Short mmCIF file of C-alpha atoms and ligand atoms in Angstrom, two decimals:
data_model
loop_
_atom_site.label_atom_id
_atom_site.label_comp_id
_atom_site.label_asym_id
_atom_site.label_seq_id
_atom_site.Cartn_x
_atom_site.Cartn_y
_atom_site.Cartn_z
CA UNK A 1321 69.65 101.45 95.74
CA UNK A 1322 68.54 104.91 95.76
CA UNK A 1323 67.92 105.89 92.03
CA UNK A 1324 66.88 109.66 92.82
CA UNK A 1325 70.01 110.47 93.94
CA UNK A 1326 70.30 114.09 94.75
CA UNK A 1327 67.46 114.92 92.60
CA UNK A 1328 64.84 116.92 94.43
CA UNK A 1329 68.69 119.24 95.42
CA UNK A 1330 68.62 119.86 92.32
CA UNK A 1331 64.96 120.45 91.22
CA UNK A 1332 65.02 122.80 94.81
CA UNK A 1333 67.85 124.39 93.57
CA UNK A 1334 66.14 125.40 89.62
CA UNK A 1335 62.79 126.22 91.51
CA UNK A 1336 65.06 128.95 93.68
CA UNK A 1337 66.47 130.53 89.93
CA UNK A 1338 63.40 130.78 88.88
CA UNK A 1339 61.41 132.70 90.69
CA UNK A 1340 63.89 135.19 90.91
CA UNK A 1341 64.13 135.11 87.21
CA UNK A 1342 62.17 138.37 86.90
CA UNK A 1343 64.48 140.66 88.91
CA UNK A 1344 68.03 141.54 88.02
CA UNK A 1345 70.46 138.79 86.55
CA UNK A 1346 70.35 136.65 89.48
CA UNK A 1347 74.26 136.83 90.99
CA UNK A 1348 76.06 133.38 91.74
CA UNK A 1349 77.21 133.30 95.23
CA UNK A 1350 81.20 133.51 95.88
CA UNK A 1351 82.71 131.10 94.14
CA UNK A 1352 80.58 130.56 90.86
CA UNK A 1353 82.17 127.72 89.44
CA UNK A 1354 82.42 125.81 92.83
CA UNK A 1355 78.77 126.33 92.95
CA UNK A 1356 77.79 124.88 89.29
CA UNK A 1357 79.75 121.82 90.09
CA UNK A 1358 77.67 121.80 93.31
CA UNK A 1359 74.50 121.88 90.42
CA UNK A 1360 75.99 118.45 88.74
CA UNK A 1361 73.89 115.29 89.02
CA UNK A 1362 75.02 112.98 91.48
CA UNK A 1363 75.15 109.37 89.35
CA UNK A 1364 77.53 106.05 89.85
CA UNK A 1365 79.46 106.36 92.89
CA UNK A 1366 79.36 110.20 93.13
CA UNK A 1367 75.21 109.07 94.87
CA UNK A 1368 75.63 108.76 98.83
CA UNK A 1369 73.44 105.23 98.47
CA UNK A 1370 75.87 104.00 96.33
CA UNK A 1371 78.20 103.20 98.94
CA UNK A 1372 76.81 100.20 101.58
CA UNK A 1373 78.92 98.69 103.13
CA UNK A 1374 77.72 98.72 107.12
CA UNK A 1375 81.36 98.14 108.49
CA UNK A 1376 83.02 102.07 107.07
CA UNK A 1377 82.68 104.43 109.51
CA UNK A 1378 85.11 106.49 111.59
CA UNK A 1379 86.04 104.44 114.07
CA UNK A 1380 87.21 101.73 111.59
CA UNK A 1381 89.01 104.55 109.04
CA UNK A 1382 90.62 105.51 112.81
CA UNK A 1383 91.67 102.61 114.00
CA UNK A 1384 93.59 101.80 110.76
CA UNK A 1385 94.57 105.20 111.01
CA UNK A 1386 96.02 105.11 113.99
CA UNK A 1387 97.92 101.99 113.45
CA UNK A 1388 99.72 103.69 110.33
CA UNK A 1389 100.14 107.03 112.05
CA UNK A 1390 102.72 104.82 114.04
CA UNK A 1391 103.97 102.90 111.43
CA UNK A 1392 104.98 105.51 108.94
CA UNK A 1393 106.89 107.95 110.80
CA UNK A 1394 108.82 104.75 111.57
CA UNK A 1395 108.94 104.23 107.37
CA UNK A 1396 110.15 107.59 106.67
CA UNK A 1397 112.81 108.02 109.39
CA UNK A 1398 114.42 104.85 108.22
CA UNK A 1399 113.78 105.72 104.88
CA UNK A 1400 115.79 108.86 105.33
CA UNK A 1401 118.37 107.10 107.33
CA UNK A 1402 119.00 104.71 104.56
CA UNK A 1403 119.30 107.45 102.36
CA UNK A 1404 121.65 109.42 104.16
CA UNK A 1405 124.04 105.61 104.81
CA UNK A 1406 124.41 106.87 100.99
CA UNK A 1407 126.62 109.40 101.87
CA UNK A 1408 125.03 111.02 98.68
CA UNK A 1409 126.57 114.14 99.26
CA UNK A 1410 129.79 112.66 98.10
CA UNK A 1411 129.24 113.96 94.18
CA UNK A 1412 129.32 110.69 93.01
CA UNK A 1413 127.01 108.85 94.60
CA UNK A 1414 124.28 110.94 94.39
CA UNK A 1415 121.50 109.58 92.41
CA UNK A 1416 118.95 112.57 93.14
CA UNK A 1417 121.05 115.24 92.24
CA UNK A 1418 118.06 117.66 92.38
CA UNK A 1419 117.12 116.91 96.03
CA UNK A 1420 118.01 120.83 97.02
CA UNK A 1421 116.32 120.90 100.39
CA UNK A 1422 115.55 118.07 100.54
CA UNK A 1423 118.81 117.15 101.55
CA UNK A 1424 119.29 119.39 104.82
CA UNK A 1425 119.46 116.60 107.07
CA UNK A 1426 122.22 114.37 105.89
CA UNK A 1427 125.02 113.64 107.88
CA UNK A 1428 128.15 111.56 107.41
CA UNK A 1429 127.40 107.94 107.62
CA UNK A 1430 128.68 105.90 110.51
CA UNK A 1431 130.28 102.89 111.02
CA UNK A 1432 129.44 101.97 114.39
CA UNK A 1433 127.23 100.25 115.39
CA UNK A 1434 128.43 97.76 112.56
CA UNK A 1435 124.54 96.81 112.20
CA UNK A 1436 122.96 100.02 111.85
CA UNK A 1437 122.10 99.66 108.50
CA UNK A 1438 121.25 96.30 108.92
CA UNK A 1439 118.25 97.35 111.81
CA UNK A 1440 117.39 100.59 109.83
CA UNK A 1441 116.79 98.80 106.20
CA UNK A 1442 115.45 95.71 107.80
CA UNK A 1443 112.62 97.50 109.81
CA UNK A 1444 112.02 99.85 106.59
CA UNK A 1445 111.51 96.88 104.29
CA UNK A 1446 109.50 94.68 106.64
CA UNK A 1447 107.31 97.38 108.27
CA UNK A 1448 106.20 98.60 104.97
CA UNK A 1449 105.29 94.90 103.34
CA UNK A 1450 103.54 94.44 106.97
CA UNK A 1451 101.72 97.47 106.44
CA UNK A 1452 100.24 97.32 102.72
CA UNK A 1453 96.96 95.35 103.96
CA UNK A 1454 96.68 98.16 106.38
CA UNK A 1455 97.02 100.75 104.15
CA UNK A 1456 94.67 99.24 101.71
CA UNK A 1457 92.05 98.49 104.17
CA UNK A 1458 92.44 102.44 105.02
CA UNK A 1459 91.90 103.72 101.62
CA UNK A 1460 88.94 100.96 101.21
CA UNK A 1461 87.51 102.70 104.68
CA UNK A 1462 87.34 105.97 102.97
CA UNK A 1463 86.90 105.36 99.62
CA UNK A 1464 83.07 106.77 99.64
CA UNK A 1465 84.73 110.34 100.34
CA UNK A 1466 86.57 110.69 96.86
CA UNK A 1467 83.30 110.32 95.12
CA UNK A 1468 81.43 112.51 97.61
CA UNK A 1469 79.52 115.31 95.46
CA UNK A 1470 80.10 118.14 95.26
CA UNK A 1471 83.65 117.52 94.75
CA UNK A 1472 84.63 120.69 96.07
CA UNK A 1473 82.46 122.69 98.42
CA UNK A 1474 84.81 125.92 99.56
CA UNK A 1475 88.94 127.03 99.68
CA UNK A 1476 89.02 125.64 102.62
CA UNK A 1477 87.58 122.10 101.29
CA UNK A 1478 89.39 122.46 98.01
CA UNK A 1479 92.79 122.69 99.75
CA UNK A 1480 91.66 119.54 102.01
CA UNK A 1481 90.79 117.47 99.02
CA UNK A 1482 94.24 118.65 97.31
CA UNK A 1483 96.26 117.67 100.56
CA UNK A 1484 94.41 114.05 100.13
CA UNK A 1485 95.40 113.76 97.14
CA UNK A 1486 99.40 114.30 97.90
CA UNK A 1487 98.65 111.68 100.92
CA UNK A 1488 97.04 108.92 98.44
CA UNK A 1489 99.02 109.63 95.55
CA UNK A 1490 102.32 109.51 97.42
CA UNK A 1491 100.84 106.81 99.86
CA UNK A 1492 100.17 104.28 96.77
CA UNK A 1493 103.30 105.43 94.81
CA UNK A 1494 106.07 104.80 97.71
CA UNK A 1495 104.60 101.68 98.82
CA UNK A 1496 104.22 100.47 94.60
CA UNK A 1497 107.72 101.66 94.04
CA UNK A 1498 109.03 100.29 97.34
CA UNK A 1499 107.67 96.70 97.03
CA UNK A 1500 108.37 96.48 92.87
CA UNK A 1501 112.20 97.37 94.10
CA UNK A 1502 112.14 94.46 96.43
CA UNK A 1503 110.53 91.99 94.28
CA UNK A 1504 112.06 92.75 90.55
CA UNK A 1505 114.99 94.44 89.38
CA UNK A 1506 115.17 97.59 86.93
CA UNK A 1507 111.83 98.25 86.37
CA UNK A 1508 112.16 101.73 86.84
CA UNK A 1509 112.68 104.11 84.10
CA UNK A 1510 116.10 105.79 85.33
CA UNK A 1511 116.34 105.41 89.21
CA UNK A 1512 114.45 103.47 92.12
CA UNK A 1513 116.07 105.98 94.77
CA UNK A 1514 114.71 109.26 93.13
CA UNK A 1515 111.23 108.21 92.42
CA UNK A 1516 110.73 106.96 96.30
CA UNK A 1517 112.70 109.65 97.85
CA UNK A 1518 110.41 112.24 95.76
CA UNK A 1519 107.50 110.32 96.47
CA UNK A 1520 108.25 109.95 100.04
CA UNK A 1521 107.92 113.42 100.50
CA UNK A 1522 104.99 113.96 98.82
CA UNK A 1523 103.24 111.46 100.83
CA UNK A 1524 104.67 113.36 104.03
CA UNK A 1525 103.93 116.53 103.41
CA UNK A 1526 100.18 115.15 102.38
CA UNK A 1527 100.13 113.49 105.75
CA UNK A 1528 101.25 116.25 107.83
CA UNK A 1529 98.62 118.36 106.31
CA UNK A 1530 95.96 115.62 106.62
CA UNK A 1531 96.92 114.58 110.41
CA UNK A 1532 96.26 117.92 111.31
CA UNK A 1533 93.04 118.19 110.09
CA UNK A 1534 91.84 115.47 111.28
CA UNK A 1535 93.60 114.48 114.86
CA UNK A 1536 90.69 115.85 116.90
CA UNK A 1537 88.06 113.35 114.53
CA UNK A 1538 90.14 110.53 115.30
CA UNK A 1539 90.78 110.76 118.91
CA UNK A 1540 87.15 111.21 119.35
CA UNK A 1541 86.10 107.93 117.01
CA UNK A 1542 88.82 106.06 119.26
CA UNK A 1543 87.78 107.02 122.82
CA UNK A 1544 84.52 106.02 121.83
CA UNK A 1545 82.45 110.02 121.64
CA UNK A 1546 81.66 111.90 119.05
CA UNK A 1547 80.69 111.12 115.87
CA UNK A 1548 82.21 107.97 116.55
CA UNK A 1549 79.88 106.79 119.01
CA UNK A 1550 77.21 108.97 119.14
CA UNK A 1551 74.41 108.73 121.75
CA UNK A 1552 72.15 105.56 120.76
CA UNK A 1553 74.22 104.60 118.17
CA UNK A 1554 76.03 101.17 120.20
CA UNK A 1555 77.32 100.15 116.92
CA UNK A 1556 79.89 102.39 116.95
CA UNK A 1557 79.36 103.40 113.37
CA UNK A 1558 79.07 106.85 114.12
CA UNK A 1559 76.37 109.32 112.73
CA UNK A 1560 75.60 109.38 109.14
CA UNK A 1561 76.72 113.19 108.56
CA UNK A 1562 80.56 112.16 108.50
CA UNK A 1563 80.51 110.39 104.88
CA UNK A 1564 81.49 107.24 105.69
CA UNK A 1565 78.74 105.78 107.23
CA UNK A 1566 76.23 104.12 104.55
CA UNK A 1567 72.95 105.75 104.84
CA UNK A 1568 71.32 102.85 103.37
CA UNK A 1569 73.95 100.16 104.51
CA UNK A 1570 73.74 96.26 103.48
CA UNK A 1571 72.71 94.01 105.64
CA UNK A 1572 75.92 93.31 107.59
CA UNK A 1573 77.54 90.13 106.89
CA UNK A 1574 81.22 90.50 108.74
CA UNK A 1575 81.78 92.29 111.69
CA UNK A 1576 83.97 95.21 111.78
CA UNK A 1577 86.18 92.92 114.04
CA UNK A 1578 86.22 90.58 111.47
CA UNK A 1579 87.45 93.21 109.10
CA UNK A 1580 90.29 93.49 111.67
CA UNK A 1581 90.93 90.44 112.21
CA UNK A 1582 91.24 89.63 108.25
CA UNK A 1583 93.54 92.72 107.94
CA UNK A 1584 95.87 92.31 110.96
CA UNK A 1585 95.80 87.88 109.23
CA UNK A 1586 97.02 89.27 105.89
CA UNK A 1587 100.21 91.39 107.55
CA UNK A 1588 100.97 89.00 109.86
CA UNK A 1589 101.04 86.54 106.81
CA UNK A 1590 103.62 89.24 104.77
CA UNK A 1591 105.79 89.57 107.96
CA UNK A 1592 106.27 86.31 108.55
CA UNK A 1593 107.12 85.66 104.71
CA UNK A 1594 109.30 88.98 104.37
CA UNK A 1595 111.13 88.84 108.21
CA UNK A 1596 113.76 85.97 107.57
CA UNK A 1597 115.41 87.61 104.74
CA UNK A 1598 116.60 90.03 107.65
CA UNK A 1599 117.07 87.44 110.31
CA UNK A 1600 118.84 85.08 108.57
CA UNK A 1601 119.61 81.53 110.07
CA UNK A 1602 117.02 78.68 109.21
CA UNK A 1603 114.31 81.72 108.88
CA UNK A 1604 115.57 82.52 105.67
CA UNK A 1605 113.91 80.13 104.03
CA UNK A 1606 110.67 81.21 104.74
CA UNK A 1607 111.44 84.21 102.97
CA UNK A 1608 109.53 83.57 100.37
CA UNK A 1609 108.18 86.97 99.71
CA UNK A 1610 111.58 88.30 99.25
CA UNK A 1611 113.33 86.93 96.44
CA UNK A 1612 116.48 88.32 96.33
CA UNK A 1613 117.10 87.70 100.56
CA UNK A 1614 117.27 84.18 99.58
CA UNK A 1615 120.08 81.49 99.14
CA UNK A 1616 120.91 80.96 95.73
CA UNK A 1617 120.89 77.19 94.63
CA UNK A 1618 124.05 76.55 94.93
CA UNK A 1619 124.25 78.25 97.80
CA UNK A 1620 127.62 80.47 97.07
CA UNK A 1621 129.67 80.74 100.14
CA UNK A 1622 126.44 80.34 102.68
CA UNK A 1623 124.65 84.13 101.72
CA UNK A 1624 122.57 85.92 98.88
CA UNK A 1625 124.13 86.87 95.87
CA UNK A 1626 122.96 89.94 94.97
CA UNK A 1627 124.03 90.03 91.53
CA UNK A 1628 126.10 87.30 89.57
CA UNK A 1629 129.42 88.03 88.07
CA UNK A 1630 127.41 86.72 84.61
CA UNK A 1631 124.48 89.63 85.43
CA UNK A 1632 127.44 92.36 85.63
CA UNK A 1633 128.93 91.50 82.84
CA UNK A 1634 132.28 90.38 84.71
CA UNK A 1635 133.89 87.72 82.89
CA UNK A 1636 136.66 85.42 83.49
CA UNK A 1637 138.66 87.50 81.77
CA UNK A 1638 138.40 90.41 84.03
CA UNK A 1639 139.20 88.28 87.32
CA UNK A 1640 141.54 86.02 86.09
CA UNK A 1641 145.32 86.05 86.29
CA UNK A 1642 145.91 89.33 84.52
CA UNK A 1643 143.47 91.07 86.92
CA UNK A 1644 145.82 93.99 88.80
CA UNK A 1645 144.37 96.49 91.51
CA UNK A 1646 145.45 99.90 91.14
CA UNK A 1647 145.66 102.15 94.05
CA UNK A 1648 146.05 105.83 93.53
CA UNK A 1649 146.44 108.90 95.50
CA UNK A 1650 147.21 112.25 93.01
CA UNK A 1651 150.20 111.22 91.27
CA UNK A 1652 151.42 108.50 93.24
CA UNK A 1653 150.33 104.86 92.25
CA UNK A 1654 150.85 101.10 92.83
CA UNK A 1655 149.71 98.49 90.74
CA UNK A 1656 148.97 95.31 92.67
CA UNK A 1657 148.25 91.67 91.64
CA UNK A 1658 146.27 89.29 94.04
CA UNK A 1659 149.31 87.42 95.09
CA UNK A 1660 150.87 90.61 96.29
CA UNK A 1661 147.95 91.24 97.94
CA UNK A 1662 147.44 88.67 100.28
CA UNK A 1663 151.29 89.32 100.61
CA UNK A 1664 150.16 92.21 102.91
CA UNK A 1665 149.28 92.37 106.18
CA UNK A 1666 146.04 90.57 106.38
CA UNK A 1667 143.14 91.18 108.90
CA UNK A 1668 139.69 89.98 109.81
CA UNK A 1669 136.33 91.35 110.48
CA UNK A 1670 133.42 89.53 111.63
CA UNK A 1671 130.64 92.31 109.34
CA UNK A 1672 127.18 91.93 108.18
CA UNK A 1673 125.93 92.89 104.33
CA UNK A 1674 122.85 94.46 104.48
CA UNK A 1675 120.92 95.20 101.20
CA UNK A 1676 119.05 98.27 100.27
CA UNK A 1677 115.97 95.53 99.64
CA UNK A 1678 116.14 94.52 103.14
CA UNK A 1679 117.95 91.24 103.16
CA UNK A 1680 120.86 90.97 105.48
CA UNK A 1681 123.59 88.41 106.84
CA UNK A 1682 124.67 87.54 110.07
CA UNK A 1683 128.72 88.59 110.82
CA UNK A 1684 130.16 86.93 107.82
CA UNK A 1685 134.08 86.55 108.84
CA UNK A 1686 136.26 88.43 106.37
CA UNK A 1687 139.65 88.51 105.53
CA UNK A 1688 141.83 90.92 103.80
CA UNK A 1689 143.23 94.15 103.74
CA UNK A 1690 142.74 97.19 105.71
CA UNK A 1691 141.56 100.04 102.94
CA UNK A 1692 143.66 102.23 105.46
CA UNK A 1693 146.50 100.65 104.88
CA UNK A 1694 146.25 100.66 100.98
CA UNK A 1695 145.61 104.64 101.70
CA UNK A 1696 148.93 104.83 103.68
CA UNK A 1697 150.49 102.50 100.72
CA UNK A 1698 150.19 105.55 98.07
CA UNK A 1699 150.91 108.19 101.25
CA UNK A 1700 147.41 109.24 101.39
CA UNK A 1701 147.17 110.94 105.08
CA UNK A 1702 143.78 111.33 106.95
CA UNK A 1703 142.78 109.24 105.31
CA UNK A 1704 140.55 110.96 102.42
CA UNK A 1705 137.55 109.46 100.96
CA UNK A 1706 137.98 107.21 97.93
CA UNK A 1707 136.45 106.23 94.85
CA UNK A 1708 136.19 102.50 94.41
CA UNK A 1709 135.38 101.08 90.81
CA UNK A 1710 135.40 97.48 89.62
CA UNK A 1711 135.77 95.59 86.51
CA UNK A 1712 131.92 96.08 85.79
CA UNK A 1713 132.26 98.16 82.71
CA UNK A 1714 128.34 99.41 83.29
CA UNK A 1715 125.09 100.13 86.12
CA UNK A 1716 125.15 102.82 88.64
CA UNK A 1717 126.83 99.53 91.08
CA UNK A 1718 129.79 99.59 89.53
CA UNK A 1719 131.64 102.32 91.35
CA UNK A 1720 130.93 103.85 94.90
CA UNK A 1721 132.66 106.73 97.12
CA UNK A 1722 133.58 105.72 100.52
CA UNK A 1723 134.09 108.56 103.31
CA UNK A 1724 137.05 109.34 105.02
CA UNK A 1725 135.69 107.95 108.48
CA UNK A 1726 134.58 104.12 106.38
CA UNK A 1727 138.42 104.30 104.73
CA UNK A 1728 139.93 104.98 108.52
CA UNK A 1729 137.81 102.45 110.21
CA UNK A 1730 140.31 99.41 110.76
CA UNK A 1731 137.24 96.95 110.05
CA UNK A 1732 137.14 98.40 106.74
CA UNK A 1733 138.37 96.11 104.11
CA UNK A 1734 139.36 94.97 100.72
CA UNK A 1735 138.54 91.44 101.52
CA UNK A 1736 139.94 88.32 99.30
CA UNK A 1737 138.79 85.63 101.50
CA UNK A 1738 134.94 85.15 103.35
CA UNK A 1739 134.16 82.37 105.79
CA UNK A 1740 137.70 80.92 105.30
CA UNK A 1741 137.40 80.35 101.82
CA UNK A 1742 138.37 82.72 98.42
CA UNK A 1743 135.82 84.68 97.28
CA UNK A 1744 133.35 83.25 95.45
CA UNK A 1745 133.13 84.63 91.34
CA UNK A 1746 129.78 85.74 92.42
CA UNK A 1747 130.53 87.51 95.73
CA UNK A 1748 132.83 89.65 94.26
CA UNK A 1749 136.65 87.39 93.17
CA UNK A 1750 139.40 88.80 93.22
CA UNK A 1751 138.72 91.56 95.77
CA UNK A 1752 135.54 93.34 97.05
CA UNK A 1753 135.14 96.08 99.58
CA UNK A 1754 133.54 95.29 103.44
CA UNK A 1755 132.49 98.44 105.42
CA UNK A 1756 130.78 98.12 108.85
CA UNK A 1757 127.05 99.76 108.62
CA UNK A 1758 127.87 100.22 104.90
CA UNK A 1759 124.35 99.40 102.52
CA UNK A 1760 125.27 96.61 100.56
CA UNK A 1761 125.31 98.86 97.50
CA UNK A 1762 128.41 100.27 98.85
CA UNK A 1763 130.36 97.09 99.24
CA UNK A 1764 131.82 96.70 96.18
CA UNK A 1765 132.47 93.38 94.50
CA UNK A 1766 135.11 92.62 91.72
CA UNK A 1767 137.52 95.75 92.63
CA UNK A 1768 140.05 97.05 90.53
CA UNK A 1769 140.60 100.38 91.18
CA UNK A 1770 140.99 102.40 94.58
CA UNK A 1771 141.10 106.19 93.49
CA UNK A 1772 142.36 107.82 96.93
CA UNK A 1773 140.95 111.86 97.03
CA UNK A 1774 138.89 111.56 94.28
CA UNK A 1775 135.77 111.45 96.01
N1 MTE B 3197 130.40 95.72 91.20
C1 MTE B 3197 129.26 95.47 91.90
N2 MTE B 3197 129.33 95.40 93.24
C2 MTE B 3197 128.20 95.17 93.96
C3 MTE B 3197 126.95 95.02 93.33
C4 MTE B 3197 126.90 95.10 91.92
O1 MTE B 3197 125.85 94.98 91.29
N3 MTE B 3197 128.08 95.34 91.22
N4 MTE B 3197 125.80 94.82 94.09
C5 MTE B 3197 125.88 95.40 95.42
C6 MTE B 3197 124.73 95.11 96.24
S1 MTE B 3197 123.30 95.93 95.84
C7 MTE B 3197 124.80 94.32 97.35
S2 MTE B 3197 123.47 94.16 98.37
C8 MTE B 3197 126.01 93.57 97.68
C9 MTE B 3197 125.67 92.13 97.89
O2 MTE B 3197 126.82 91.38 98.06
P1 MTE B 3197 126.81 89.84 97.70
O3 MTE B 3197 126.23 89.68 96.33
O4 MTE B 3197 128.21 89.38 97.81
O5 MTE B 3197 125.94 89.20 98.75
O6 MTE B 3197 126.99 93.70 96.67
C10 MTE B 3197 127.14 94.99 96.17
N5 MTE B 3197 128.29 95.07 95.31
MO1 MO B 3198 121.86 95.67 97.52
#
């Protein structure tokens, strides 16, 4: 390896202070301090030769580039989508009450088609464990350039370095965040949904800024000119001026298709092991990268469980004979038991639940009553949005708002029966809300109070 470094820069550089040393205090060029840390001694990393690896160069960093310049728009669309199936503008289910701005695209939710949120979370959650070998492989490609010295060479450079910076930064926290969501529970101090959301667009903003700068660079490296391919340089490794070609590589001992082919191996590996949580069918066993998509062992009722009566903190108790629904609009309200319940006109809807984590069911068939007719059952006209709570006493699950437009839908239910059985304790006994495109989160289990208007 190259011991010297950049050490005859530097002696150069001393020599040049010198012999000016008898005139006037020498002046530092613009920028003084950006030139003294252009004076430090390359060592470690910061020394071109230390990186060697034959296989970096711009075609590679733009060919993974490319790939994730498609894949994540795709993320952040459907990551906004699945925010805005949150209908967070209704006050209380807003977990990122300081979104400002950030929030100027939301819309009211639909619920048509009835597996919209099932496609949109589905592709989010796959696509981005797909990607993370990708991504990695990226920031491997160009990790010789966040060492290169001098760290900062001009504005221009600095604000380059700083826009990098918001791309990794974000780039490694959404996809961390993302897949320790998926895999574990609570690990986050306060909120999942405000740490990605934030994150996400820091990462976007980073990657706006960074795709404009360097668009040109990559279309070149891919059609094969340019520093890419440079004349007499077959290899495609490109020229060494661009920083990511070694300019004292290893002898090479994988290809660069190799490198592909291991990278493209490893997602194809996650996607196969992520995909049947969202397919569902005999696929969702080999989910086996997705825990909570799953069966549990006993299999309750044929689907996940997403969390156990016993996890809530529901008990017997709560769900037993003396549990009552109330339903109240303003002053008016009627206290229901279960038997009165399936006293009333009773329906069915063949729905989906989709999970926030990316799991989802085929049509389950439900059974139960039409939320719009509870609504007309304390005179509530339109019908207004409503606040639905259950017998969990604690958790930011155990209460949603539902919009006027889920309420009116006649697929919309308080379900008491699923696949021609009672509810399972776990999936949500006595009564538990079904909304077409609804996120899971929103279909709440172990009801016992529909506040009509108070959304
Ligand atoms: N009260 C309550 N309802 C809840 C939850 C919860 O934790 N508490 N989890 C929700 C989530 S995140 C999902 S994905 C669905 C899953 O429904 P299932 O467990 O019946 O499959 O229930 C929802 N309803
Ligand atoms: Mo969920």
């Amino acid at each position: 390896m190259d011991e010297q470094g950049g050490g005859p820069r530097r002696r150069r550089r001393s020599d040049a202070v010198r012999a000016e040393a008898p005139g006037p205090v020498p002046r530092r060029p613009v920028g003084g301090v950006l030139a003294l840390l252009g004076e430090g001694p390359p060592f470690g990393p910061t020394r071109p030769g230390f990186w060697r690896s034959p296989l970096r160069g711009p075609r590679l960093t733009s060919l993974l580039g490319a790939v994730l310049l498609v894949g994540v728009p795709v993320l952040f669309v459907t990551g906004l989508l699945s925010y805005a199936a949150y209908n967070p503008d209704l006050a209380s289910n807003d977990m990122t009450p300081d979104k400002g701005v950030l929030g100027f695209y939301l819309f009211p939710w639909p619920t048509d088609p009835p597996w919209l949120y099932r496609l949109t979370q589905g592709v989010h959650v796959t696509l981005g464990i797909t990607l993370v070998p990708v991504l990695l492989a990226k920031l491997w490609s160009v990790v010789p350039l966040l060492f290169r010295w001098p760290p900062v060479r001009s504005l221009a450079h600095a604000l380059e370095r700083l826009s990098v910076l918001f791309l990794v930064g974000g780039a490694l926290f959404v996809f961390a965040t993302g897949v320790l969501n998926v895999q574990l529970e609570y690990v986050f101090p306060g909120s999942f949904y405000p740490l990605h959301f934030y994150g996400a667009w820091v990462f976007v903003s980073g990657l706006v800024a960074h795709v404009a700068l360097k668009l040109p660079t990559m279309v070149r490296a891919l059609r094969g000119r340019g520093p890419g391919r440079g004349p007499g340089d077959a290899s495609g490794r490109g020229r060494a001026d661009d920083g990511l070609v070694a300019p004292d590589p290893a002898p090479e001992t994988a290809s660069r298709r190799t490198l592909l082919g291991a990278v493209g191996l490893g997602s194809l590996a996650l996607l196969l092991t992520t995909v049947g949580q969202s397919l569902g069918g005999p696929l969702r066993r080999t989910a086996v990268l997705a825990p909570h998509g799953r069966l549990p062992a006993d299999g309750a009722d044929g689907f996940p469980v997403n969390t156990t009566a016993a996890y809530a903190g529901v008990t017997d108790a709560d769900t037993g004979p003396g549990w009552r629904l109330t339903v109240r609009n303003g002053d008016r309200e009627v206290v229901l038991t279960r038997e009165e319940l399936l006293a009333l006109p009773r329906y069915r809807s063949a729905l989906p639940i989709a999970c926030v984590e990316g799991w989802s069911t085929r049509d389950l068939d439900w059974e139960g009553v039409r939320l719009s007719d509870l609504a007309a059952l304390v005179g509530a006209a339109g019908p207004p949005g409503v606040l639905v709570e259950s017998a969990q006493r604690s958790g930011a699950f155990a209460s949603a708002a539902l919009r006027g437009n889920q309420v009116a839908d006649p697929r919309s239910l308080l379900a008491l029966r699923v696949n021609g059985e009672d509810l399972s304790p776990d999936h949500g006994y006595p009564a538990r809300v079904i909304v077409p495109a609804n996120p899971g989160v929103h279909n709440t289990k172990w009801v016992t109070r529909l506040g009509f208007g108070e959304v």
